[in-house]
mmCIF file of C-alpha atoms and ligand atoms in Angstrom:
data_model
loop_
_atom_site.group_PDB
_atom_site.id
_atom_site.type_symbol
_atom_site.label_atom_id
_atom_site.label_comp_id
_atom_site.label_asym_id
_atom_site.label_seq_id
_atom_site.Cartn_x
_atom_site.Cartn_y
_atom_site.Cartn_z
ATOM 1 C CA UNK V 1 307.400 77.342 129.019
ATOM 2 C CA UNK V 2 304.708 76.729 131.489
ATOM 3 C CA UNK V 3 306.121 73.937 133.808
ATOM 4 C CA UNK V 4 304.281 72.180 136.997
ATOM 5 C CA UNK V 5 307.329 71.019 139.957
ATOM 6 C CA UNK V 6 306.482 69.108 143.251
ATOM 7 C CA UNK V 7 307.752 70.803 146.505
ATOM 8 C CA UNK V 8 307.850 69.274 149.718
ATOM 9 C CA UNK V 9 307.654 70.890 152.724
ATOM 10 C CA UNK V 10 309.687 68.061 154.827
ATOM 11 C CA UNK V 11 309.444 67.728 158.145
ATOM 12 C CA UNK V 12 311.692 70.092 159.811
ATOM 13 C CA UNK V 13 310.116 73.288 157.772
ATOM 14 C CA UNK V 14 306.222 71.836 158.526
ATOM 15 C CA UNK V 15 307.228 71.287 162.459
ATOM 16 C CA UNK V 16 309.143 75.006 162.664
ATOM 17 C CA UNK V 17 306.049 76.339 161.161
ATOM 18 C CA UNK V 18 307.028 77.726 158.346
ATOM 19 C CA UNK V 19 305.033 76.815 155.554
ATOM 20 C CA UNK V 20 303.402 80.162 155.207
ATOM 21 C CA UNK V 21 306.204 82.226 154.972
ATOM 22 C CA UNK V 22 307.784 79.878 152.580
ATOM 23 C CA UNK V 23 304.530 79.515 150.479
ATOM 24 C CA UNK V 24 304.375 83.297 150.601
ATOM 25 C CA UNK V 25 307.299 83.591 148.790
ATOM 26 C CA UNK V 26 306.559 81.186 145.951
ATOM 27 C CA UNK V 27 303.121 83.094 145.647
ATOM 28 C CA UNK V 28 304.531 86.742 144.968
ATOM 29 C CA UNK V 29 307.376 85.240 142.785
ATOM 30 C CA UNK V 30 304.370 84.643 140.905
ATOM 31 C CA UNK V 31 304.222 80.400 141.028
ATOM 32 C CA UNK V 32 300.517 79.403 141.273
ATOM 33 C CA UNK V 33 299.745 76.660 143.490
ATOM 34 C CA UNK V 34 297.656 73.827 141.974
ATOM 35 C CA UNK V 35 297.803 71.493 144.410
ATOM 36 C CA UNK V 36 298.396 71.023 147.888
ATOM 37 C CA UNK V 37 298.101 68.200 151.004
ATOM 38 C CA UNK V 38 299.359 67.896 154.509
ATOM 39 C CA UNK V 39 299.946 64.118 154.679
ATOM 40 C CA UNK V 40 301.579 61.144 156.422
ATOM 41 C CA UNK V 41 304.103 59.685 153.893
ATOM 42 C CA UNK V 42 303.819 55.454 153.593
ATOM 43 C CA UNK V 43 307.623 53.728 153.248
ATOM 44 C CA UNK V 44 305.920 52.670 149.615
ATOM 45 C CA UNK V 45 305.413 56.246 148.342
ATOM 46 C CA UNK V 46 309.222 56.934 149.998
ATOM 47 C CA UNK V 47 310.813 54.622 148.335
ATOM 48 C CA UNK V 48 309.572 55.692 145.144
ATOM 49 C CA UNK V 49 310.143 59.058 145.645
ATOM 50 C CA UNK V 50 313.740 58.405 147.014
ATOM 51 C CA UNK V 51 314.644 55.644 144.455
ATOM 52 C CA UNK V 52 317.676 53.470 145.091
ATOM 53 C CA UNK V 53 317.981 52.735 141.696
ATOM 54 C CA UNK V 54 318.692 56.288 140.784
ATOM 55 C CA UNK V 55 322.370 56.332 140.222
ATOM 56 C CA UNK V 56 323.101 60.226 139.403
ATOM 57 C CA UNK V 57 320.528 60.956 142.881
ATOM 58 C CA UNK V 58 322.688 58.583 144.858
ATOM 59 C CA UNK V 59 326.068 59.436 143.800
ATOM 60 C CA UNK V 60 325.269 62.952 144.182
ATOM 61 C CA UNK V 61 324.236 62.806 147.937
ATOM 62 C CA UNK V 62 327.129 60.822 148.605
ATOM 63 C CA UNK V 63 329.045 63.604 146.551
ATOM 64 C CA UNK V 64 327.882 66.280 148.255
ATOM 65 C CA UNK V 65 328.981 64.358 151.375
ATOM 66 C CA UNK V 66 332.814 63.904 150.295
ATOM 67 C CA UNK V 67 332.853 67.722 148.606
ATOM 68 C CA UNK V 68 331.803 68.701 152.324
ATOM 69 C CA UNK V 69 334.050 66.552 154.035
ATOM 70 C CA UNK V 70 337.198 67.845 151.155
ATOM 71 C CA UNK V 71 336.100 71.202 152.271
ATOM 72 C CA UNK V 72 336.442 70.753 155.885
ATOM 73 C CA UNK V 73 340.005 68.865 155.564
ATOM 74 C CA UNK V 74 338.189 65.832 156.570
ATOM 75 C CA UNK V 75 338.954 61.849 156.058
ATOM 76 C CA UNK V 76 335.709 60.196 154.493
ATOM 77 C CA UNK V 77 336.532 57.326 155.777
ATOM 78 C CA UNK V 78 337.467 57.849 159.359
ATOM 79 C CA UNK V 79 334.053 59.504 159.764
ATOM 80 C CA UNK V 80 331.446 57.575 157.606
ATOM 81 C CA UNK V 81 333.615 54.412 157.262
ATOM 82 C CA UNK V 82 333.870 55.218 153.663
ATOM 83 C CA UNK V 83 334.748 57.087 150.479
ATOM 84 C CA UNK V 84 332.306 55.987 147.691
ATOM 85 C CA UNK V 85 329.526 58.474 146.896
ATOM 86 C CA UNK V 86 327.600 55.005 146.099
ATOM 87 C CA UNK V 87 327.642 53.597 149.911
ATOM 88 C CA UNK V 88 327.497 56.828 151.256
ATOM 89 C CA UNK V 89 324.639 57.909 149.333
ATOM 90 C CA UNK V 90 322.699 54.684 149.935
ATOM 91 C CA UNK V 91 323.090 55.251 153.987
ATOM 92 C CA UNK V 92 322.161 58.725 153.354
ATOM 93 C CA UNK V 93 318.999 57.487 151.069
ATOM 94 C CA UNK V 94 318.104 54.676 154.144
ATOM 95 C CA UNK V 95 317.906 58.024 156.183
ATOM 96 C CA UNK V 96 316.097 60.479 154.150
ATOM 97 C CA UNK V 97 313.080 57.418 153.766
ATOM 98 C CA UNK V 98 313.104 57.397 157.803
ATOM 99 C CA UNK V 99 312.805 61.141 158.085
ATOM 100 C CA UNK V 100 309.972 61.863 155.535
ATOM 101 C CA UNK V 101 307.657 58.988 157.046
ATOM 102 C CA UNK V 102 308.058 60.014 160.487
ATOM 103 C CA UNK V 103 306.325 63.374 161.003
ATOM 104 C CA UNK V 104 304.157 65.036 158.520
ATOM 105 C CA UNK V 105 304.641 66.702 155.464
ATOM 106 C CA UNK V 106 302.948 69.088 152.731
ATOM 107 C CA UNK V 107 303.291 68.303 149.516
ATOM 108 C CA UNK V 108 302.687 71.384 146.960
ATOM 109 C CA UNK V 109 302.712 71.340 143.306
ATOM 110 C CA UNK V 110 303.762 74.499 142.048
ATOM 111 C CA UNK V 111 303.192 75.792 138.577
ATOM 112 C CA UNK V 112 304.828 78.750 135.909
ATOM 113 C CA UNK V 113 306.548 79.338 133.399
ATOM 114 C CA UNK V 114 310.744 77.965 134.331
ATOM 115 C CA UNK V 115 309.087 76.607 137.448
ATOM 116 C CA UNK V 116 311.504 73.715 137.702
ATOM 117 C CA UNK V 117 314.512 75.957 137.459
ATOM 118 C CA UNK V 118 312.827 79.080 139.449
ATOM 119 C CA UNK V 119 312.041 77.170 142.363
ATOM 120 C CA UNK V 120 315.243 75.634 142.618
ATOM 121 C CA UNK V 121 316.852 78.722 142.527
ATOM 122 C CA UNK V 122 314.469 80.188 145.423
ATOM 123 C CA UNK V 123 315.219 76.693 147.267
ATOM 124 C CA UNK V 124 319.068 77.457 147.106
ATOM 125 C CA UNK V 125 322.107 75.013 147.523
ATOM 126 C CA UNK V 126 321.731 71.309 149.117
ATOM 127 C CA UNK V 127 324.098 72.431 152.006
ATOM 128 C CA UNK V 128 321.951 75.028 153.825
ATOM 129 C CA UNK V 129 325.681 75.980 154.923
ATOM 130 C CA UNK V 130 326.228 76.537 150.970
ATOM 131 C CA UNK V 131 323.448 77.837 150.152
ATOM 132 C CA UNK V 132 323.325 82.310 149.814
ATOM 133 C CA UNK V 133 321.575 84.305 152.020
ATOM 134 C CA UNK V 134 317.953 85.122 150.204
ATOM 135 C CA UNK V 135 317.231 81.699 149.422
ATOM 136 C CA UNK V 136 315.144 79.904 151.146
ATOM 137 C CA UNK V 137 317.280 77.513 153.161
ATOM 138 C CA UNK V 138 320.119 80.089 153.224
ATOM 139 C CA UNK V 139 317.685 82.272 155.149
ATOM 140 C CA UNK V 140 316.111 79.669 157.573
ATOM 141 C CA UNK V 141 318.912 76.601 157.902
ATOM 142 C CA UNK V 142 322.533 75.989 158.832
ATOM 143 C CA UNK V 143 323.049 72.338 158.688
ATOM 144 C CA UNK V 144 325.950 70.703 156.327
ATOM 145 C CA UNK V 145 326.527 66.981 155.566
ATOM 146 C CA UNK V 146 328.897 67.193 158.835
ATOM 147 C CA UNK V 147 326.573 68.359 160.821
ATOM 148 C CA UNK V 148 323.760 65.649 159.539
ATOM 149 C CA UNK V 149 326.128 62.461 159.105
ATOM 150 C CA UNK V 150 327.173 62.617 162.818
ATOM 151 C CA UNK V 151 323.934 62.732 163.803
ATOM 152 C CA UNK V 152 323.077 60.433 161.454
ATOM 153 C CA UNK V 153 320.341 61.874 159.632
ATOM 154 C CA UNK V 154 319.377 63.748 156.553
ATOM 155 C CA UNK V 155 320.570 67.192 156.273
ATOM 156 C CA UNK V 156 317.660 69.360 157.911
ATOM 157 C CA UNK V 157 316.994 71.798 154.676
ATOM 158 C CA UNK V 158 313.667 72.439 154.747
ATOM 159 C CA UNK V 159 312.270 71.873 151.333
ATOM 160 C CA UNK V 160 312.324 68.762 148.371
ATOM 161 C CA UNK V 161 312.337 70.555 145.196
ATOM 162 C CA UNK V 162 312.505 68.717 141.752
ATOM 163 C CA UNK V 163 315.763 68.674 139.987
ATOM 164 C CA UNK V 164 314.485 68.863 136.807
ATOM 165 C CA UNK V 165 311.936 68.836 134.558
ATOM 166 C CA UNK V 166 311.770 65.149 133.552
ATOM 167 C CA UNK V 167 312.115 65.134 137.864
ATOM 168 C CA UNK V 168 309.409 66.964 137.832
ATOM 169 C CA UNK V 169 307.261 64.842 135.653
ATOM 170 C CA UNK V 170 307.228 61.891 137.413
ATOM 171 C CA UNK V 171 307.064 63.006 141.369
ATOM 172 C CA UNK V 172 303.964 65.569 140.393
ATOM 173 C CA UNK V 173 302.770 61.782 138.531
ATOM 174 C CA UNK V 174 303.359 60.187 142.142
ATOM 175 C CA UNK V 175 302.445 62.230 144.741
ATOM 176 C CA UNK V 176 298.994 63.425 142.834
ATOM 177 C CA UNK V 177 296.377 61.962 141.127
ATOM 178 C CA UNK V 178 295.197 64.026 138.010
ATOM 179 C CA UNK V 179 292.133 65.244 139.692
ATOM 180 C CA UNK V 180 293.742 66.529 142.583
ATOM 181 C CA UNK V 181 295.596 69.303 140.556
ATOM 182 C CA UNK V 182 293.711 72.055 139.402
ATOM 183 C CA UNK V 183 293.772 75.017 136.522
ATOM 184 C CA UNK V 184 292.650 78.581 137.339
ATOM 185 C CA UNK V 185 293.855 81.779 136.540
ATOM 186 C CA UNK V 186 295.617 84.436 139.138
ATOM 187 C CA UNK V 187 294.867 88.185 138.925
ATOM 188 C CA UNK V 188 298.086 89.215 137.717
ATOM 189 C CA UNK V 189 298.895 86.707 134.985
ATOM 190 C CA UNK V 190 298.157 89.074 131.954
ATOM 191 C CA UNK V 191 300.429 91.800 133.576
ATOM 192 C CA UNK V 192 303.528 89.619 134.465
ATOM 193 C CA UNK V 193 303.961 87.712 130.939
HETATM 194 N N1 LIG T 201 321.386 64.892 151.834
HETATM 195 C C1 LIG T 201 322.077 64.628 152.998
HETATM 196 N N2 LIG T 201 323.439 64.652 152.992
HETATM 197 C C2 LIG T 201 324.160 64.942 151.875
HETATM 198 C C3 LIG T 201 323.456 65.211 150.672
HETATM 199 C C4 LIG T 201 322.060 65.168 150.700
HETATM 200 O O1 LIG T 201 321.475 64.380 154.037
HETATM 201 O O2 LIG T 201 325.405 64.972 151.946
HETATM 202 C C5 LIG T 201 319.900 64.885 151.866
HETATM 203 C C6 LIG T 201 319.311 66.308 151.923
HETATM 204 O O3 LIG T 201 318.215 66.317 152.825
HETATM 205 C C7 LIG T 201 318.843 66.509 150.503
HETATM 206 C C8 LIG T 201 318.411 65.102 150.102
HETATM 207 O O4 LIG T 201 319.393 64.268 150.707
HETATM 208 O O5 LIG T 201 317.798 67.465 150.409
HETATM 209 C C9 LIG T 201 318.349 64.820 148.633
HETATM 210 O O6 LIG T 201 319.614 65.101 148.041
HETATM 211 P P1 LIG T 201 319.745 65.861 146.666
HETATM 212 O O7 LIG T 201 321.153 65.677 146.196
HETATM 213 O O8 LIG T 201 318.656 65.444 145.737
HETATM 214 O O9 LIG T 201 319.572 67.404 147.094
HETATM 215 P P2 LIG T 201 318.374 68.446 146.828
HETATM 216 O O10 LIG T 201 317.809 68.136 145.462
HETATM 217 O O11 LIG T 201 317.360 68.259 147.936
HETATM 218 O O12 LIG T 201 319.009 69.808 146.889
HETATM 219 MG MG1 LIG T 202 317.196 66.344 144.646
#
């Protein structure tokens, strides 16, 4: 079951300083880190990472939009000039590809056994509003689609995780070359499986 997932540590979570409490939290949950940089993110390697061609990503950012909006009792189209997830997502895409090459970022590769799913659940709910109190953006973040679409901007949640594990595959495949990730064993392995 050993899986290897990509985290980001976006912008907002690198510039609040919070990558070591955040890392901290993956370590004693017992994910090994295998690989890690602080980078500047090229438009190329964003628009890759945040494909357009990605139906089920883009529909379900603009979803997450309109479940938001439903929630709050408010008309999709009066505020974002629209009610498709499809457009929405797409503005919401041109957005996220701003935010992630503007500042930097640290991408991590995490590794374990359920690592795709574990870290998700650590990472919590898209809508830091949503998401419970002891995960990670529930803990440090408050924003909501409302919040980021009048600002227009991506919702300020702190982390990327992959979604899954084919997800998974190919960002650890993008952001890393083979030779940047490496295999060693932690202390406690033989005692927690
Ligand atoms: N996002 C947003 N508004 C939305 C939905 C998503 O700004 O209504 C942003 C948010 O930063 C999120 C990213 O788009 O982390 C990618 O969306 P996805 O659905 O993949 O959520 P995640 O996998 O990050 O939980
Ligand atoms: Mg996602």
């Amino acid at each position: 079951m050993k899986e290897q997932t990509l985290v980001i540590f976006k912008p907002d979570s690198v510039a609040r300083g919070l990558v070591g409490t955040i890392t901290s939290r993956f370590e004693k949950v017992g994910l090994k880190i295998v690989a890690a940089k602080m980078m500047m993110v090229n438009r190329e390697l964003a628009d890759k990472h945040y494909p357009a061609s990605r139906e089920a990503f883009i529909n379900g950012m603009g979803g997450k939009t309109l479940e938001n909006y439903q929630d709050m009792g408010i008309d999709p189209v009066k505020e974002v000039g629209s009610a498709d997830p499809h457009e929405i997502g797409l503005k919401i895409r041109e957005w996220l590809v701003d935010m992630i090459t503007a500042a930097p970022v640290l991408a991590v590769v995490l590794e374990g056994p359920h690592a795709v799913e574990l870290v998700r659940k650590m990472v919590g709910h898209t809508l830091p509003l949503k998401s419970a109190p002891g995960t990670i953006r529930g803990d440090y973040s408050f924003d909501s689609s409302y919040l980021a679409n009048v600002g227009k901007r991506p919702i300020k949640n702190l982390l990327h995780a992959s979604g899954q594990l084919d997800e998974a595959k190919y960002e650890v495949d993008l952001w890393f070359n083979s030779d940047e990730i490496v295999s060693y064993e932690r202390v406690e392995e033989d005692i927690m499986r």
